[in-house]
């Protein structure tokens, strides 16, 4: 099961983020940004899930696909003024994920993408803001993403076709 983490929980776990440990809990949990944890459901034994997540993912809802952290902040800022009126945050941007168990990273990406698809009808695109590493490239291409673009500090992978085709199936 996934659930949105509280700011105090985020504060507790961000030290384990190997991609963006410098981003504060406040950054991750305000202005169009959320942090989710994947928990193993132990309902057969207990009524509460395990206290520690098996994976964590950070997502921003943005009106454009960002090419770096500064654009991530600007494009997900719900208070960002626009002379044409409110901008629609139609992009779900997964900008960091880490796991404590093998396979949990993939599971949280897939589970959160499906949750967003079912609960946020305005989202039309699912992308990542990933580091420029072979590991990130392998992870995303192995999980069905398409490389969209490469920039100075990040690369963007697009999951839209995969997410929407799974929903249609």
Coordinates of C-alpha atoms in Angstrom, one line a residue:
X1 CA 0.0 0.0 0.0
X2 CA 1.1 3.6 -0.6
X3 CA 0.4 6.6 1.5
X4 CA 1.5 10.2 1.4
X5 CA 4.1 10.9 4.0
X6 CA 3.9 13.7 6.6
X7 CA 6.6 16.4 6.6
X8 CA 8.1 15.0 9.8
X9 CA 8.3 11.5 8.2
X10 CA 10.0 13.0 5.1
X11 CA 12.5 14.8 7.4
X12 CA 13.3 11.4 8.9
X13 CA 14.0 9.6 5.6
X14 CA 15.6 12.2 3.2
X15 CA 19.0 11.4 4.5
X16 CA 18.6 8.1 2.6
X17 CA 17.9 9.9 -0.7
X18 CA 21.1 9.2 -2.8
X19 CA 19.9 11.5 -5.7
X20 CA 18.7 14.7 -4.1
X21 CA 19.4 14.6 -0.3
X22 CA 20.0 18.4 -0.4
X23 CA 16.3 19.1 -1.0
X24 CA 14.5 19.9 2.2
X25 CA 11.4 18.3 3.6
X26 CA 9.6 21.6 3.2
X27 CA 10.6 21.7 -0.5
X28 CA 9.3 18.2 -1.1
X29 CA 6.0 18.7 0.7
X30 CA 4.8 22.2 -0.4
X31 CA 3.7 24.0 -3.5
X32 CA 2.5 21.1 -5.7
X33 CA 5.0 18.5 -4.4
X34 CA 4.4 15.4 -2.4
X35 CA 6.3 12.4 -0.9
X36 CA 4.9 8.9 -0.9
X37 CA 6.0 5.7 0.9
X38 CA 5.4 2.1 -0.1
X39 CA 4.4 0.0 3.0
X40 CA 4.0 -3.7 3.3
X41 CA 0.5 -4.4 4.4
X42 CA 0.5 -6.7 7.4
X43 CA -3.3 -6.8 7.9
X44 CA -3.2 -10.6 8.4
X45 CA -0.9 -10.2 11.4
X46 CA -1.5 -6.7 12.6
X47 CA -4.0 -3.9 11.9
X48 CA -1.2 -1.4 11.1
X49 CA 1.3 -1.4 8.2
X50 CA 5.0 -1.7 8.9
X51 CA 6.4 1.5 10.3
X52 CA 9.3 1.7 7.9
X53 CA 8.6 2.1 4.1
X54 CA 10.1 -0.3 1.6
X55 CA 10.5 2.6 -0.9
X56 CA 10.0 6.3 -1.1
X57 CA 9.2 8.5 -4.1
X58 CA 8.9 12.3 -4.6
X59 CA 6.5 13.7 -7.1
X60 CA 5.8 17.2 -8.3
X61 CA 2.7 18.3 -10.2
X62 CA 3.9 20.8 -12.8
X63 CA 2.6 22.7 -15.8
X64 CA 5.7 21.8 -17.9
X65 CA 8.3 19.0 -17.8
X66 CA 11.3 20.5 -16.0
X67 CA 14.9 20.2 -17.2
X68 CA 16.5 20.9 -13.8
X69 CA 15.7 21.5 -10.2
X70 CA 15.1 25.2 -10.6
X71 CA 12.5 24.5 -13.3
X72 CA 11.0 21.8 -11.1
X73 CA 10.5 24.4 -8.3
X74 CA 9.1 27.0 -10.6
X75 CA 6.8 24.8 -12.7
X76 CA 5.3 23.1 -9.6
X77 CA 4.8 26.3 -7.7
X78 CA 1.0 26.7 -7.4
X79 CA 1.4 30.4 -6.5
X80 CA 3.4 31.2 -9.7
X81 CA 1.6 34.1 -11.4
X82 CA 0.4 33.8 -15.0
X83 CA -1.2 36.7 -16.9
X84 CA -3.5 34.1 -18.6
X85 CA -4.9 32.8 -15.4
X86 CA -4.1 29.6 -13.5
X87 CA -1.8 27.1 -15.2
X88 CA -2.9 23.5 -15.2
X89 CA -0.5 21.2 -13.5
X90 CA -0.8 18.4 -16.1
X91 CA 2.6 16.8 -15.6
X92 CA 3.4 14.3 -12.8
X93 CA 7.2 14.6 -12.4
X94 CA 8.9 11.8 -10.4
X95 CA 12.1 13.5 -9.3
X96 CA 13.6 11.0 -6.8
X97 CA 13.0 7.5 -5.7
X98 CA 14.9 5.2 -3.4
X99 CA 14.2 1.8 -1.9
X100 CA 15.1 -0.3 1.1
X101 CA 14.2 -3.6 -0.6
X102 CA 14.9 -5.1 -4.0
X103 CA 12.1 -4.4 -6.5
X104 CA 10.4 -1.8 -4.2
X105 CA 11.5 1.2 -6.4
X106 CA 9.8 -0.2 -9.4
X107 CA 6.7 -1.1 -7.4
X108 CA 6.3 2.4 -5.9
X109 CA 6.7 4.0 -9.4
X110 CA 4.1 1.8 -10.9
X111 CA 1.7 2.0 -7.9
X112 CA 1.9 5.8 -7.6
X113 CA 1.5 6.3 -11.4
X114 CA -1.7 4.2 -11.3
X115 CA -2.9 6.1 -8.2
X116 CA -2.4 9.4 -10.0
X117 CA -4.0 8.2 -13.1
X118 CA -7.1 7.3 -11.1
X119 CA -7.3 10.3 -8.8
X120 CA -6.0 13.3 -10.8
X121 CA -7.8 13.6 -14.1
X122 CA -5.9 16.7 -15.1
X123 CA -2.6 14.7 -15.4
X124 CA -1.8 14.0 -19.0
X125 CA 1.9 13.2 -18.7
X126 CA 4.2 11.1 -16.4
X127 CA 7.9 12.0 -16.6
X128 CA 11.0 11.8 -14.5
X129 CA 13.8 14.3 -13.6
X130 CA 16.6 11.8 -13.3
X131 CA 20.3 12.1 -12.7
X132 CA 22.8 11.6 -15.6
X133 CA 23.7 8.1 -14.6
X134 CA 23.7 4.8 -16.3
X135 CA 21.9 3.3 -13.3
X136 CA 19.0 5.8 -13.8
X137 CA 18.9 5.1 -17.5
X138 CA 18.8 1.4 -17.0
X139 CA 16.1 1.6 -14.3
X140 CA 13.8 3.7 -16.4
X141 CA 14.2 2.0 -19.7
X142 CA 13.9 -1.4 -18.0
X143 CA 10.6 -0.2 -16.6
X144 CA 9.1 0.9 -19.9
X145 CA 10.1 4.6 -20.0
X146 CA 11.3 6.4 -23.1
X147 CA 14.2 8.8 -23.0
X148 CA 12.7 12.2 -23.7
X149 CA 15.7 14.6 -23.4
X150 CA 19.1 15.0 -21.9
X151 CA 20.2 18.3 -20.2
X152 CA 23.3 19.6 -18.3
X153 CA 22.4 18.1 -15.0
X154 CA 19.4 15.8 -15.6
X155 CA 17.7 13.6 -18.1
X156 CA 14.0 13.3 -18.6
X157 CA 12.2 9.9 -19.2
X158 CA 8.6 9.7 -20.3
X159 CA 6.3 7.1 -18.9
X160 CA 3.1 8.4 -20.4
X161 CA 2.5 5.7 -23.0
X162 CA 3.2 3.0 -20.6
X163 CA 1.0 4.4 -17.8
X164 CA -2.0 5.1 -20.1
X165 CA -1.7 1.8 -22.1
X166 CA -1.8 -0.2 -18.8
X167 CA -5.0 1.7 -17.8
X168 CA -6.6 0.9 -21.2
X169 CA -5.7 -2.8 -20.9

